[in-house]
Structures are given as structure tokens and as C-alpha cells.
XYZ file of C-alpha atoms in Angstrom:
154
model
C 2.570 -14.754 14.562
C 0.015 -11.403 13.645
C -3.490 -12.427 11.757
C -2.353 -11.587 8.643
C 0.822 -12.577 8.412
C -0.365 -16.297 9.163
C -2.579 -15.190 6.069
C 0.176 -14.698 4.631
C 1.962 -17.379 5.508
C -1.142 -19.943 4.602
C -1.823 -18.397 1.398
C 1.487 -19.210 0.617
C 1.264 -22.766 2.124
C -1.961 -23.475 -0.537
C 0.172 -21.523 -3.436
C 3.127 -23.726 -3.448
C 0.431 -26.962 -2.975
C -1.003 -25.873 -6.726
C 2.109 -25.032 -7.465
C 0.918 -21.596 -8.778
C 4.240 -20.338 -9.562
C 2.808 -16.442 -9.497
C 1.395 -16.112 -6.162
C 4.077 -17.937 -4.555
C 6.343 -16.003 -5.535
C 4.672 -12.662 -4.350
C 3.724 -14.760 -1.358
C 7.502 -15.379 0.003
C 9.485 -11.658 -1.140
C 6.515 -10.304 0.377
C 7.289 -12.323 3.334
C 10.339 -12.179 3.212
C 10.393 -8.575 3.535
C 8.131 -8.973 6.469
C 10.788 -11.123 8.313
C 13.464 -7.731 6.779
C 11.350 -5.041 8.393
C 10.675 -7.822 11.979
C 14.783 -7.827 12.296
C 16.047 -4.156 11.081
C 16.896 -2.582 14.073
C 18.832 -2.379 17.798
C 15.983 -5.456 17.811
C 13.668 -8.321 16.462
C 9.715 -7.654 16.647
C 7.289 -9.232 15.832
C 5.132 -6.383 13.010
C 0.874 -5.636 14.720
C -1.443 -6.540 11.313
C -0.969 -2.288 10.825
C 3.008 -2.451 10.109
C 1.625 -5.998 8.156
C -0.090 -3.896 6.296
C 1.804 -1.074 5.321
C 4.447 -3.193 4.219
C 2.881 -4.654 2.164
C 1.237 -1.752 0.468
C 4.904 -0.594 0.533
C 5.818 -3.882 -1.151
C 2.792 -3.391 -3.674
C 3.802 0.310 -4.881
C 6.888 -1.328 -5.665
C 5.156 -3.129 -8.065
C 3.410 -1.001 -9.302
C 6.432 1.780 -10.072
C 8.120 -1.024 -11.828
C 5.211 -2.378 -14.135
C 5.747 1.702 -15.145
C 9.047 1.930 -15.667
C 8.853 -1.758 -17.658
C 6.710 -0.510 -19.937
C 7.875 2.420 -19.907
C 11.288 0.599 -21.064
C 9.390 -1.345 -23.657
C 9.211 -4.669 -21.735
C 6.396 -5.352 -21.274
C 6.562 -9.211 -20.507
C 7.522 -7.845 -17.911
C 5.189 -4.940 -17.080
C 2.167 -7.771 -17.107
C 4.190 -9.929 -15.047
C 4.572 -6.321 -12.203
C 1.433 -5.971 -13.111
C -0.062 -9.642 -11.399
C 2.150 -9.496 -9.143
C 0.772 -6.352 -7.684
C -2.107 -7.106 -7.868
C -1.970 -10.152 -6.252
C -0.999 -8.090 -3.447
C -3.695 -6.026 -3.496
C -5.891 -8.656 -2.414
C -4.658 -7.698 1.840
C -4.953 -3.958 1.406
C -8.260 -3.053 2.984
C -10.686 -1.120 -0.359
C -9.319 2.747 -2.294
C -11.159 4.328 -2.369
C -12.569 6.329 -4.913
C -11.914 9.821 -6.250
C -15.305 10.906 -5.729
C -14.914 9.992 -1.971
C -10.826 11.191 -1.157
C -12.487 14.680 -2.700
C -14.747 14.553 0.345
C -13.493 12.950 2.937
C -10.910 16.158 1.904
C -12.492 19.291 1.465
C -14.818 18.213 5.052
C -10.694 18.749 5.941
C -10.332 21.617 4.555
C -13.369 23.301 5.904
C -11.829 22.179 9.632
C -8.801 23.623 8.580
C -9.813 26.981 7.626
C -12.402 27.208 11.188
C -9.379 26.973 12.669
C -6.930 29.809 10.891
C -4.861 27.297 8.238
C -5.038 29.369 4.605
C -3.686 29.283 1.531
C -1.137 26.860 0.120
C 0.158 27.094 4.122
C -2.871 25.040 4.305
C -1.797 22.280 2.598
C 0.519 20.576 6.376
C -3.300 21.084 8.401
C -5.134 19.528 6.239
C -2.894 16.225 5.911
C -3.008 16.074 9.309
C -6.687 16.474 9.669
C -6.785 13.780 6.499
C -3.567 11.025 6.824
C -5.361 9.450 9.507
C -9.372 9.097 8.257
C -7.600 7.740 4.755
C -4.533 5.173 6.186
C -4.275 2.225 3.725
C -6.944 3.612 1.644
C -5.154 6.699 -0.432
C -1.887 6.670 -1.881
C -0.568 9.755 -0.633
C -0.345 10.892 -3.745
C -3.474 10.705 -4.469
C -4.096 12.632 -1.273
C -1.245 15.545 -1.378
C -3.040 16.214 -5.319
C -7.291 16.161 -4.284
C -6.044 18.322 -1.204
C -3.247 20.801 -4.074
C -7.067 20.263 -6.505
C -9.295 22.004 -3.159
C -6.736 24.997 -2.088
C -5.991 25.728 -5.148
C -9.710 26.056 -6.063
């Protein structure tokens, strides 16, 4: 078992013992998503820590989107629950980059892409190829794309 997955399992056991309903249900759902990912495809496999982290990030994103949807639908109590679940999952993800850090990385990538001959809006793909490995797991794709578009337009 990977270290991150075993940490989730240990934290789930601790949450159950402490009768922490929010944390235990969130971790149960996350571990179920990890197991589903492991058995998807033709044969069962063990996920690496990076793959487990991607599953956790996907689950956290689902919580954020659900919280927004509930808030727009006037169900504040359910939105708060989804936000709280998202915060539990955020504890297992790497620290997110600040806007300044992200913009600095994107600016450097734009310079690299321009040096390689990419110009204008078509440079978006080239810049994203440079930026994505550097910010993997530390910034959402939408945030990265918005920063790249802003710098390419400006």
C-alpha cells in the first residue's frame, strides 16, 4: 500500500474512533474513489502516491463545485458541509501556489516559449506544456490557463 493511501486509512481509523462523522465519511468516500481507480481498466493495480494525490485533488474539486452549486441553489447548510469536506481533503494536498508565485512561473514559461518561436494566442499550448509540469498539483488547470491567457494577451 502506498504511503499516502495508508495515511488516509490510518486517519480514517482515527476519525472513526474519535467519532468524527464529517472526517470519517469524507475519508471513506475518498478511499472508495481510490479503490475504484485501482480496479478500473482490464486488471487491478496499485496506485502510486502521485496518482492517489490526483484522485484526492479530483475529489476536492468535486466538493468545491458542489458547494458552489448548493450555494447558488439556496442550500447553505449543504454548501457548508461540502466546503468542510473540501477542507479535510485539502490537508492531504500540497500547498497551493499564490497568485504571485503562479504568475512568476507563467511569465518565465512565456519567455521560454517566445524564445522557442511561439507567438500570440497560438503560443498557449506551448506555454501550458512548459508550465504544467512545474505546477502539477499546486494549482488548478483553470487558474493556470487564466494566468497564461492574461500574460499572452498583455
